[in-house]
Tab-separated table of C-alpha atoms in Angstrom:
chain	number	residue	atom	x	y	z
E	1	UNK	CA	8.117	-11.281	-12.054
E	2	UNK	CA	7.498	-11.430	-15.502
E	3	UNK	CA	7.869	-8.269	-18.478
E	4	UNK	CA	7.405	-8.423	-22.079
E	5	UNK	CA	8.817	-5.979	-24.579
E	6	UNK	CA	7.062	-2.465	-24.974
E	7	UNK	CA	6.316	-1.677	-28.782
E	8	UNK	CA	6.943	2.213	-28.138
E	9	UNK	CA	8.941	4.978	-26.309
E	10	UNK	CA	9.177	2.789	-23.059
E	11	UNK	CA	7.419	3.496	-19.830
E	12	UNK	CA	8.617	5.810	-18.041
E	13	UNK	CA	11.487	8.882	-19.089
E	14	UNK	CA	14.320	10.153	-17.363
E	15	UNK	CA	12.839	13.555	-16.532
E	16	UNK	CA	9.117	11.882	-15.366
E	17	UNK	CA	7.703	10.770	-11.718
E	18	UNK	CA	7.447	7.006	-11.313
E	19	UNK	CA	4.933	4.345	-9.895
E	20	UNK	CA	1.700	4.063	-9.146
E	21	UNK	CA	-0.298	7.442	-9.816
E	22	UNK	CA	3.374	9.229	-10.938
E	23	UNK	CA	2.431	12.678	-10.055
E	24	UNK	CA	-0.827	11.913	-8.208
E	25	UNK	CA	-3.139	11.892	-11.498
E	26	UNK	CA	-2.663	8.114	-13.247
E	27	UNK	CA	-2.017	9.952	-16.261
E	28	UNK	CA	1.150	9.007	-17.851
E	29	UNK	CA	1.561	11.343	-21.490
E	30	UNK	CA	4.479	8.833	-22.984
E	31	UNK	CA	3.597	5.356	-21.764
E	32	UNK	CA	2.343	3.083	-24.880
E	33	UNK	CA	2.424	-0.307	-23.645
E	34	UNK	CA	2.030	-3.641	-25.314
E	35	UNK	CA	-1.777	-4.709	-25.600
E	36	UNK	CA	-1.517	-7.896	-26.280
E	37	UNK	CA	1.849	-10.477	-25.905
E	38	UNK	CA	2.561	-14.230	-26.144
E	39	UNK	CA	4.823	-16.480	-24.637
E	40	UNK	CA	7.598	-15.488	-27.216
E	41	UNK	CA	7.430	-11.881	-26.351
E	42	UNK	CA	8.597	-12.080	-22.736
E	43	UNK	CA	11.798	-10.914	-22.313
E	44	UNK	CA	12.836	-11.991	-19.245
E	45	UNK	CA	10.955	-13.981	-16.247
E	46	UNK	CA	12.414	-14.209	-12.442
E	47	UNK	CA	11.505	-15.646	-9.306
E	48	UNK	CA	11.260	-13.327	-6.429
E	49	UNK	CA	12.073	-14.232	-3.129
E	50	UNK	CA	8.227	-13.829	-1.725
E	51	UNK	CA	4.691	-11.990	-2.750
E	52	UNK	CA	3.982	-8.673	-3.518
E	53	UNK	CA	0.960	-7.378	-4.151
E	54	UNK	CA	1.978	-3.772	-5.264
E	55	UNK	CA	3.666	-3.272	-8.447
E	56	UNK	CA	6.930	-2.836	-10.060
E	57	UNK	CA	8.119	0.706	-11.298
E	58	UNK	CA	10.262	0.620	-14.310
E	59	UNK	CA	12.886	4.003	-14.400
E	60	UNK	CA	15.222	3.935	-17.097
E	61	UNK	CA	17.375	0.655	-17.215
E	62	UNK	CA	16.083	-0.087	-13.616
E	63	UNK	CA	12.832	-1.899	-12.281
E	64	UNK	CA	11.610	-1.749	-8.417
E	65	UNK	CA	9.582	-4.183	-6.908
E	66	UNK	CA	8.829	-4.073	-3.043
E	67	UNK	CA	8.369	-8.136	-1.812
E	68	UNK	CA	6.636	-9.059	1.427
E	69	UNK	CA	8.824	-10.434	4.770
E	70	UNK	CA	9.275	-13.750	4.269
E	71	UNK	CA	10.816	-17.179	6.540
E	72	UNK	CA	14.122	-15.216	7.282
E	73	UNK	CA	13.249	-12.047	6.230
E	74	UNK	CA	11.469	-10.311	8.985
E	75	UNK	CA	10.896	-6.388	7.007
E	76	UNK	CA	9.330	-5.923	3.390
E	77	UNK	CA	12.319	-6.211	0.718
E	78	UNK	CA	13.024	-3.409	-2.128
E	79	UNK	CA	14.470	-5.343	-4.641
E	80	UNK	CA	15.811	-4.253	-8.138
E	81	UNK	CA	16.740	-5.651	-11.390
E	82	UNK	CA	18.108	-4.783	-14.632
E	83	UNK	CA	15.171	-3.511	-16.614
E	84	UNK	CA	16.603	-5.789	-19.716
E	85	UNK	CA	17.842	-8.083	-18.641
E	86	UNK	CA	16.462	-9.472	-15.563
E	87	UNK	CA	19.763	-9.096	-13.946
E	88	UNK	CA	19.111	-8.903	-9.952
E	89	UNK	CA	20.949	-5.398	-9.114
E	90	UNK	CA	20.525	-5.313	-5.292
E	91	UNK	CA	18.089	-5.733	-2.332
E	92	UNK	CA	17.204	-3.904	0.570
E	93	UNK	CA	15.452	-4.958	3.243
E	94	UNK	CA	13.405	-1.891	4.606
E	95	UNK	CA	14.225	-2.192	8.312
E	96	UNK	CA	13.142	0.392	10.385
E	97	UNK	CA	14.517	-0.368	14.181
E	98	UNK	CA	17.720	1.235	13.745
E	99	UNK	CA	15.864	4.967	13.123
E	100	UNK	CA	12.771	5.109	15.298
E	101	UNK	CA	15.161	6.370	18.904
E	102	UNK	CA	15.237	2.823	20.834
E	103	UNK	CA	18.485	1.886	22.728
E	104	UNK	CA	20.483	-0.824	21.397
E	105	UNK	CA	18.927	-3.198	24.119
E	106	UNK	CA	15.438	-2.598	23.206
E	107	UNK	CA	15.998	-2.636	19.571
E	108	UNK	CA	17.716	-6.237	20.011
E	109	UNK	CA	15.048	-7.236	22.041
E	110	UNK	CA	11.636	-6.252	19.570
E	111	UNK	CA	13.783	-7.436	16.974
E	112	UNK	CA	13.837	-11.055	18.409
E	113	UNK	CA	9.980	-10.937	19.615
E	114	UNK	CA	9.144	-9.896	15.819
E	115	UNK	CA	11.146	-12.966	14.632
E	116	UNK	CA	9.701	-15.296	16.817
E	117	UNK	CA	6.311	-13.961	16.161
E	118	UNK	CA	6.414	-13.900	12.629
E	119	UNK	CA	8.094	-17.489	12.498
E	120	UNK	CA	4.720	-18.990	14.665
E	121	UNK	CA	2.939	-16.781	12.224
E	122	UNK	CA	4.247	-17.803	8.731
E	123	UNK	CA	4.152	-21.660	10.402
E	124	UNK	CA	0.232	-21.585	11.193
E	125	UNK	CA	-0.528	-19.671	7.632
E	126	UNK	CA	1.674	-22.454	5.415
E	127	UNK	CA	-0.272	-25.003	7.598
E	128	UNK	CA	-3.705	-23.369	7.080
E	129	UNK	CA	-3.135	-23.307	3.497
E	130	UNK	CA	-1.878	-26.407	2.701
E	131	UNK	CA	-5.018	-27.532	4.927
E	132	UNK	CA	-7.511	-25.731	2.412
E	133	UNK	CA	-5.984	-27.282	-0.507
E	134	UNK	CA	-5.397	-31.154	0.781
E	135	UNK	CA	-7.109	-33.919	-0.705
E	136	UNK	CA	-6.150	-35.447	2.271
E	137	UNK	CA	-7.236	-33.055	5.162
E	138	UNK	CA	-7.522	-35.458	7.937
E	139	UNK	CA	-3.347	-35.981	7.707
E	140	UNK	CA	-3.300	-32.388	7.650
E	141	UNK	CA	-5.448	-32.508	11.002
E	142	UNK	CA	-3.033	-35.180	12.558
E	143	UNK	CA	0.338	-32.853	11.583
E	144	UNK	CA	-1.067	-29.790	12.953
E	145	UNK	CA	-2.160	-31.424	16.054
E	146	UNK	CA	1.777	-32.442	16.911
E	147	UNK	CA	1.751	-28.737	16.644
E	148	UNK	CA	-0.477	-27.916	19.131
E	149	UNK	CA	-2.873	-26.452	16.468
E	150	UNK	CA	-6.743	-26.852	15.823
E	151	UNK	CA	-9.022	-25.713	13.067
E	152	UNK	CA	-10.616	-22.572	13.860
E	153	UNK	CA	-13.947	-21.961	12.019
E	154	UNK	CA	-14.304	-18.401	12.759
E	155	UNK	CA	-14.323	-16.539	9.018
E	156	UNK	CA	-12.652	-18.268	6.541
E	157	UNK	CA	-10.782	-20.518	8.890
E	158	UNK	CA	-7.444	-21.084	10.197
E	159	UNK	CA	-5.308	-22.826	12.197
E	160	UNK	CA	-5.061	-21.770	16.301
E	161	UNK	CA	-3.120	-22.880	19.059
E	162	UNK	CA	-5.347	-25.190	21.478
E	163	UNK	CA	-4.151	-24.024	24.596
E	164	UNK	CA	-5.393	-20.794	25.426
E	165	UNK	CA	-2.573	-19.128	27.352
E	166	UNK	CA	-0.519	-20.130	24.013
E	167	UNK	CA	-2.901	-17.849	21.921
E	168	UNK	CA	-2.758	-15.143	24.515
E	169	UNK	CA	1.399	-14.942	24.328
E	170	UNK	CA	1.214	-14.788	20.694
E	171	UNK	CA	-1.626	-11.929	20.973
E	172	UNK	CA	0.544	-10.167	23.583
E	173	UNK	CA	3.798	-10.641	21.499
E	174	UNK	CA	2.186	-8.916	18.459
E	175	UNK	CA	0.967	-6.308	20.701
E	176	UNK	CA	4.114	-5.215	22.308
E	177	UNK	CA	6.119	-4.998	19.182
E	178	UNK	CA	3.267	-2.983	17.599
E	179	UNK	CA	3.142	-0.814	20.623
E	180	UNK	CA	6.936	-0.132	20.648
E	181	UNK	CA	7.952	-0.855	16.837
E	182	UNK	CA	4.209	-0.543	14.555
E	183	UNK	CA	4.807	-4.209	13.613
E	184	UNK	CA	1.501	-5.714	12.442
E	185	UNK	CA	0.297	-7.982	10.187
E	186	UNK	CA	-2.602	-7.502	7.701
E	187	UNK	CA	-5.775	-8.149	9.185
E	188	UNK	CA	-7.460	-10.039	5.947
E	189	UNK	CA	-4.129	-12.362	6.563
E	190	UNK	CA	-4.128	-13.207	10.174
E	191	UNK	CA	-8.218	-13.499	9.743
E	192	UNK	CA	-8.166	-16.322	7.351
E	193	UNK	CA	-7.669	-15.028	3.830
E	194	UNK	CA	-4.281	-16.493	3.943
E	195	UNK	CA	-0.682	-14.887	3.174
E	196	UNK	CA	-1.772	-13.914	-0.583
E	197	UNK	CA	-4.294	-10.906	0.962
E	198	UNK	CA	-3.326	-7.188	1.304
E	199	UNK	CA	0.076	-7.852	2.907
E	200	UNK	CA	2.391	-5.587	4.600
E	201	UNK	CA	4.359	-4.476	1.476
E	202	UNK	CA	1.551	-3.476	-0.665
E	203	UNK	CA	2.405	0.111	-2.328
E	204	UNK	CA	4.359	0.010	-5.339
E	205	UNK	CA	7.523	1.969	-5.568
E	206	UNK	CA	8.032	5.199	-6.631
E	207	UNK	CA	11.263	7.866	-8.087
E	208	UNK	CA	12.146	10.653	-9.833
E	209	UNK	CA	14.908	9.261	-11.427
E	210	UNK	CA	16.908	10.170	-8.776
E	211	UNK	CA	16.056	8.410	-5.750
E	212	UNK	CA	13.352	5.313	-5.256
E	213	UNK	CA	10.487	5.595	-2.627
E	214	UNK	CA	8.803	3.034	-0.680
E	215	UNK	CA	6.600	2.815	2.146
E	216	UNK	CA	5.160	-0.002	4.039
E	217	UNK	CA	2.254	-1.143	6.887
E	218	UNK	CA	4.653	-0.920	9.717
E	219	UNK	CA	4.681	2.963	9.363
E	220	UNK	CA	7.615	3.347	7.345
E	221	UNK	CA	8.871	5.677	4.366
E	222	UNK	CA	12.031	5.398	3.123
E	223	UNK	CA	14.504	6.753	0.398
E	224	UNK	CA	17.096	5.200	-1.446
E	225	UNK	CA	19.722	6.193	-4.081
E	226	UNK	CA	19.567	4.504	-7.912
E	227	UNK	CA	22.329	1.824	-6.695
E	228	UNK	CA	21.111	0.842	-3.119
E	229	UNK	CA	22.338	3.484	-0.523
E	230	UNK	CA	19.834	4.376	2.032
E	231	UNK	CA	18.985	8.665	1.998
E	232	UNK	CA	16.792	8.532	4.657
E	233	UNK	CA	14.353	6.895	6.520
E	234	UNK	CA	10.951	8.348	8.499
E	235	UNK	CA	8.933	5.646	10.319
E	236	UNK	CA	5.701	7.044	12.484
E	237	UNK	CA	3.031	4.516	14.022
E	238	UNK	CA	0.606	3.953	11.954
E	239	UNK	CA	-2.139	4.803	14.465
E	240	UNK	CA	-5.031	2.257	13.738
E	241	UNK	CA	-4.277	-0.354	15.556
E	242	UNK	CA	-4.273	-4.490	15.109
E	243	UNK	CA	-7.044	-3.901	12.105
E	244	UNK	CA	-5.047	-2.653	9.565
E	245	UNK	CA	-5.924	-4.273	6.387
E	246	UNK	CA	-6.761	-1.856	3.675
E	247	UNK	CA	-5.200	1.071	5.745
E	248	UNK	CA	-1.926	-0.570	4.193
E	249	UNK	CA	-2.525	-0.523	0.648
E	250	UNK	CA	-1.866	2.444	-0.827
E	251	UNK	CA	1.138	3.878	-2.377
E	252	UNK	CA	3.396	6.633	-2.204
E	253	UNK	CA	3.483	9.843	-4.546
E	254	UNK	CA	5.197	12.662	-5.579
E	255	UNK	CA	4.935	16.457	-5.685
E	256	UNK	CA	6.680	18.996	-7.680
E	257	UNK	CA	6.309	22.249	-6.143
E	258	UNK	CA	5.319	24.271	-9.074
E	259	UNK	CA	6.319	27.722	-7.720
E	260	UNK	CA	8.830	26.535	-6.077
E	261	UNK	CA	8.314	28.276	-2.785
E	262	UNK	CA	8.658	24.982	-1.185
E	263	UNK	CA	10.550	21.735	-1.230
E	264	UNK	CA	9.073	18.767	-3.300
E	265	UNK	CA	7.590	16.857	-1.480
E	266	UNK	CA	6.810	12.741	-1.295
E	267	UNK	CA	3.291	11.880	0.435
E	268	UNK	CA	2.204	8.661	2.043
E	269	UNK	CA	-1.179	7.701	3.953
E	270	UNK	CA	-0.453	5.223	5.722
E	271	UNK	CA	-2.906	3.839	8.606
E	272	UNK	CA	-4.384	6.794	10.051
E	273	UNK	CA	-1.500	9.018	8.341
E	274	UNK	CA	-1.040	11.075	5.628
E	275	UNK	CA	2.415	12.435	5.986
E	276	UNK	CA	4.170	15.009	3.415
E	277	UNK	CA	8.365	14.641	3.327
E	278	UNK	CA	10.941	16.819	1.954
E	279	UNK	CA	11.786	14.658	-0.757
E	280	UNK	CA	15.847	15.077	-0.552
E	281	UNK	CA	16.074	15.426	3.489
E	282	UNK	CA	13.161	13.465	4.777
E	283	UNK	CA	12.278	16.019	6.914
E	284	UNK	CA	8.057	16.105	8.076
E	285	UNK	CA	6.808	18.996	6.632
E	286	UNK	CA	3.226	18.616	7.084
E	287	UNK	CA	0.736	15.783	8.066
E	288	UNK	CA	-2.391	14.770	8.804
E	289	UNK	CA	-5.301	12.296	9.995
E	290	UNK	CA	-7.395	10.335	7.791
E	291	UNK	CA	-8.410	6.999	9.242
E	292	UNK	CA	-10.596	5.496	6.390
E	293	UNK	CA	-9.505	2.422	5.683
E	294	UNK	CA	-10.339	2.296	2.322
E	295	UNK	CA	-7.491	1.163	-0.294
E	296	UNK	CA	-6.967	4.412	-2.518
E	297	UNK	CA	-3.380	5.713	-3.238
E	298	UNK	CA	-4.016	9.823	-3.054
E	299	UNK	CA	-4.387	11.700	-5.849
E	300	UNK	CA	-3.625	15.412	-6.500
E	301	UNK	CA	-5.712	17.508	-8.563
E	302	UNK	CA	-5.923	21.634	-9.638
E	303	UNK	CA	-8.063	23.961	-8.352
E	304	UNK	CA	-8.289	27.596	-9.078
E	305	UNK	CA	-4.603	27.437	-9.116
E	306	UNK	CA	-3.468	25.832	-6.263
E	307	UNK	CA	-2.554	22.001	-6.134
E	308	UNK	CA	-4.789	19.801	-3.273
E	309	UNK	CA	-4.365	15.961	-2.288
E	310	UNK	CA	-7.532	13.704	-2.358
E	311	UNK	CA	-6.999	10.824	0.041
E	312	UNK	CA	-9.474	8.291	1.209
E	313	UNK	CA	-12.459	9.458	3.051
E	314	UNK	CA	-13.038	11.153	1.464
E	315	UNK	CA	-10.312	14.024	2.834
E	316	UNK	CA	-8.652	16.939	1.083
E	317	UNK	CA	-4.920	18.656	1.922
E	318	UNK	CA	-3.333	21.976	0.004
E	319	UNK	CA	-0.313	20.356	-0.855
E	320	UNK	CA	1.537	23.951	-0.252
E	321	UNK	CA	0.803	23.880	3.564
E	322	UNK	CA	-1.089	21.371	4.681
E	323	UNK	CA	-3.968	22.472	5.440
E	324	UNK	CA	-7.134	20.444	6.002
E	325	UNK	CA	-9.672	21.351	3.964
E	326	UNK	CA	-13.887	20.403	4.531
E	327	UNK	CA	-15.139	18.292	1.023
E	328	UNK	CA	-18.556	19.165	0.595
E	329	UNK	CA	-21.041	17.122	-2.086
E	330	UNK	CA	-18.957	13.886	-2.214
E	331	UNK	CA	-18.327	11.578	0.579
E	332	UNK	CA	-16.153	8.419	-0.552
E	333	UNK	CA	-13.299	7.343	-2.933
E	334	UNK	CA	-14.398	3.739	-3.841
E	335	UNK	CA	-10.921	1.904	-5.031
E	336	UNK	CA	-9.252	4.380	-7.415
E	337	UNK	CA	-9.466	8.269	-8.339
E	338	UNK	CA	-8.773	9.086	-11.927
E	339	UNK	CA	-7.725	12.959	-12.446
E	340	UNK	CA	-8.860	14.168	-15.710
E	341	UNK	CA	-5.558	14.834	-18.331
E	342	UNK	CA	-6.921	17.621	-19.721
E	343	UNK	CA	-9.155	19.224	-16.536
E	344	UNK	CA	-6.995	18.589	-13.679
E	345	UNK	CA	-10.211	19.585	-11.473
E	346	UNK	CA	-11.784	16.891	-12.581
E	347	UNK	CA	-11.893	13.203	-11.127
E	348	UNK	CA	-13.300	9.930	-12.014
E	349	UNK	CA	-14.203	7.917	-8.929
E	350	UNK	CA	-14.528	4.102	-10.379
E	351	UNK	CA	-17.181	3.576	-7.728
E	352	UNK	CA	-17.840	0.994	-5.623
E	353	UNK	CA	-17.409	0.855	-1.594
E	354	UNK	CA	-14.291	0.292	0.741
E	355	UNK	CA	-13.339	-3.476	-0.876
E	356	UNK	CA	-14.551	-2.736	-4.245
E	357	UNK	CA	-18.041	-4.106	-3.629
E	358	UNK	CA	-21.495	-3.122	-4.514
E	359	UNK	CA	-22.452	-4.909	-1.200
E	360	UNK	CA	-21.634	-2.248	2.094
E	361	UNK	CA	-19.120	-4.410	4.102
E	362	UNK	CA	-16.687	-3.078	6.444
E	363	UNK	CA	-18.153	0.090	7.903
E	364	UNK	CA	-21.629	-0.699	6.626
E	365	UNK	CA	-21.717	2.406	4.766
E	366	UNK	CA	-23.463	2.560	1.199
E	367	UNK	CA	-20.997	2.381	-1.574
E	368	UNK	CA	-20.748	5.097	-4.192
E	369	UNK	CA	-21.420	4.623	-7.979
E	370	UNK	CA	-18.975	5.521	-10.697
E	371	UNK	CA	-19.144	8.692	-10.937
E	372	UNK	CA	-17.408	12.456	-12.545
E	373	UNK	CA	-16.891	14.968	-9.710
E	374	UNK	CA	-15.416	18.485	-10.561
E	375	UNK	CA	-13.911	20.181	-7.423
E	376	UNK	CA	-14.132	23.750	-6.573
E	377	UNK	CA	-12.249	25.976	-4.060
E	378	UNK	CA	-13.911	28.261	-1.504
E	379	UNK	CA	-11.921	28.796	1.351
E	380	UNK	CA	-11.185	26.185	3.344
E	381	UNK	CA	-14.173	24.119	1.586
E	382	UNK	CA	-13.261	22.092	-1.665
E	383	UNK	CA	-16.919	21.703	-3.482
E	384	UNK	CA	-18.251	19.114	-5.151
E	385	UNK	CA	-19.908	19.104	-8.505
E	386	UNK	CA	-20.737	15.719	-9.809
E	387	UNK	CA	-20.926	16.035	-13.014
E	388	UNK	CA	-22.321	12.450	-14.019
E	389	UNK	CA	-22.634	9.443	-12.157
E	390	UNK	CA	-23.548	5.916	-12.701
E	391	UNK	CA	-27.580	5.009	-12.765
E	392	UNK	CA	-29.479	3.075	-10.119
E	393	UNK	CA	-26.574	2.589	-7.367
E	394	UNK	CA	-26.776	5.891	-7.049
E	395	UNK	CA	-30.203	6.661	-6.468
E	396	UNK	CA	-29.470	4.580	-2.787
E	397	UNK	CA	-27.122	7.349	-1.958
E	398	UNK	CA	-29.109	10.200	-2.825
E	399	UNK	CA	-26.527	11.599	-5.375
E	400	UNK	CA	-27.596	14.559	-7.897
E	401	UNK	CA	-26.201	14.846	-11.415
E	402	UNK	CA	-26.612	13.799	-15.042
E	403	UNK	CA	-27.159	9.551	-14.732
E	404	UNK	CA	-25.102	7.527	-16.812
E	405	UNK	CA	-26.084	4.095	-17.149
């Protein structure tokens, strides 16, 4: 992890929400970042213990980075460091085991079918890669055949055990821990993309100042104090399955209860999830199912009042309750909602479909253009109003509104 000095008031302030989407609108008032840097501007460079594809949150003095598991690590890894300086604070690895009810037995024994799993797993993804990349693939062919291994064609290729009843143990060890513990591993990885795809640590942290929150793809959300001490921790399956993939990468956010008839509250969709926590007890105050797998953090917009979350789906929550509420004139979120600063009923959708293609891939569906949707309450419907939208893509989805090309 690299950062370079800010020319301005810093990122983030004591009193502000942190991370990606801070308070659910991407709209950060005080942030002036650098635009432009060289080599003697970086202030400080470190190497962290494995990838991350989320990003770091910087509160204060402090930055938060969530790494993937890694040889010896077998649970995603919250790790901070001096915001200065560099200086590595702590780490945490985000292990779940101890909170989700299992006997001390059972826990000992998913924990060792994870670690053997994930060993075989991170053995046959080094292999595949270093496979892609060899001059010399043929000596790559010979090592992985000591192994037991063979090239598998299927997608983008990877390395598979030969024998058959091999591959099924593996497939059954993934499937028992999942079934017991929500261990998975990213679909896009495990399919051939390699161990640099969505991951299982994707969402970036995110704090008030007080406390740091981070969730992961095995189902967890967690809370931890400034200087390392765990708060709490919530873990509930994910729901979708061996196919996770995108379902993983989103982050968490925050809500401050504005009338303050309720707790704040810290929101996660994860997998088929969205799930709304008391932000100081962890309690579950509300949730609900969305299973688009679509990578979109939620957002939170104003309407007539009252504050809703916009998750992939497209699906709409009152943050106050819970409630599920029918969206009616817009159908998808392509790979990031935008609120409006200054209309907070207003969102820019930057288009595209469910991997941030023109192309429909996944679930076939037609992706959406770039477009500016204004939301309306009536009930328990949240209208649409799209207020522009962006030219020709649009026309194959039959959208309305003034064209913008």
């Amino acid at each position: 992890i690299s950062v370079c000095f800010s020319c301005g008031d810093g990122l983030v302030e004591t009193d502000q929400l942190a991370g990606y989407g801070r308070d659910g609108s991407r709209f950060y008032p005080t942030c002036n970042p650098p635009t432009k840097w060289s080599e003697a501007d970086v202030a400080w460079e470190v190497p962290l213990p494995s990838w991350g594809t989320g990003s770091p949150s910087v509160v204060e003095d402090r930055l938060f980075v969530q790494c993937e598991p890694y040889p010896g690590q077998y649970f995603p890894v919250l790790l901070c460091f001096d915001s200065e300086t560099g200086k590595d604070l702590w780490r945490r690895s985000v292990d779940h085991l101890t909170y989700i009810g299992l006997q001390a037995a059972a826990q000992d024994r998913v924990r060792e079918d994870w670690k053997r799993y994930l060993d075989d797993y991170f053995m046959r993804m080094k292999i595949t890669a270093r496979y892609r990349s060899a001059n010399n693939k043929p000596e790559i062919l010979r090592e992985a055949e000591v192994l037991g291994l063979i090239w598998d064609k299927r997608r983008q290729g990877r390395f598979e055990y030969a024998d058959k009843e091999n591959r099924k143990e593996f497939k059954n060890l993934l499937a028992s821990c999942q079934h017991v513990a929500g261990f998975t591993v990213d679909s896009a990885q495990s399919n051939g993309i390699g161990l640099d795809a969505v991951g299982m640590a994707y969402g970036t942290p995110t704090s008030d100042a007080k406390h740091v929150y981070v969730s992961n793809l095995f189902g967890t959300m967690a809370c931890y104090g400034m200087d390392c001490d765990l708060v709490w921790l919530s873990w509930r399956s994910h729901g979708m399955g061996s196919v996770m993939c995108c379902g993983g990468g989103r982050s968490p956010v925050l809500w401050n209860n504005p009338k303050k008839s309720g707790p704040d509250l810290v929101i996660t969709h994860i997998g088929g999830h969205v799930c709304a926590y008391h932000r100081t007890t962890g309690d579950l105050i509300w949730s609900g199912q969305s299973s688009d797998h679509t990578i979109v953090t939620p957002a939170i917009i104003e309407v007539d009042g009252g504050d809703i979350l916009l998750t992939a789906g497209l699906n709409a929550y009152r943050l106050s309750d819970g409630l599920s509420l029918t969206v009616d004139g817009w159908v998808d979120t392509g790979m990031q909602m935008l609120v409006k600063n200054d209309e907070l009923d207003v969102v820019f959708f930057c288009g595209s479909g469910e991997h941030s293609s023109w192309q429909a891939k996944g679930s076939g569906r037609a992706p959406n253009p770039p477009a500016a949707v204004r939301f309306s309450s009536h009930g328990e419907v949240l209208k649409a109003d799209v207020l522009w939208h962006g030219g020709q893509v649009a026309a194959k989805v039959g959208l309305k509104g003034r064209e913008v090309q």
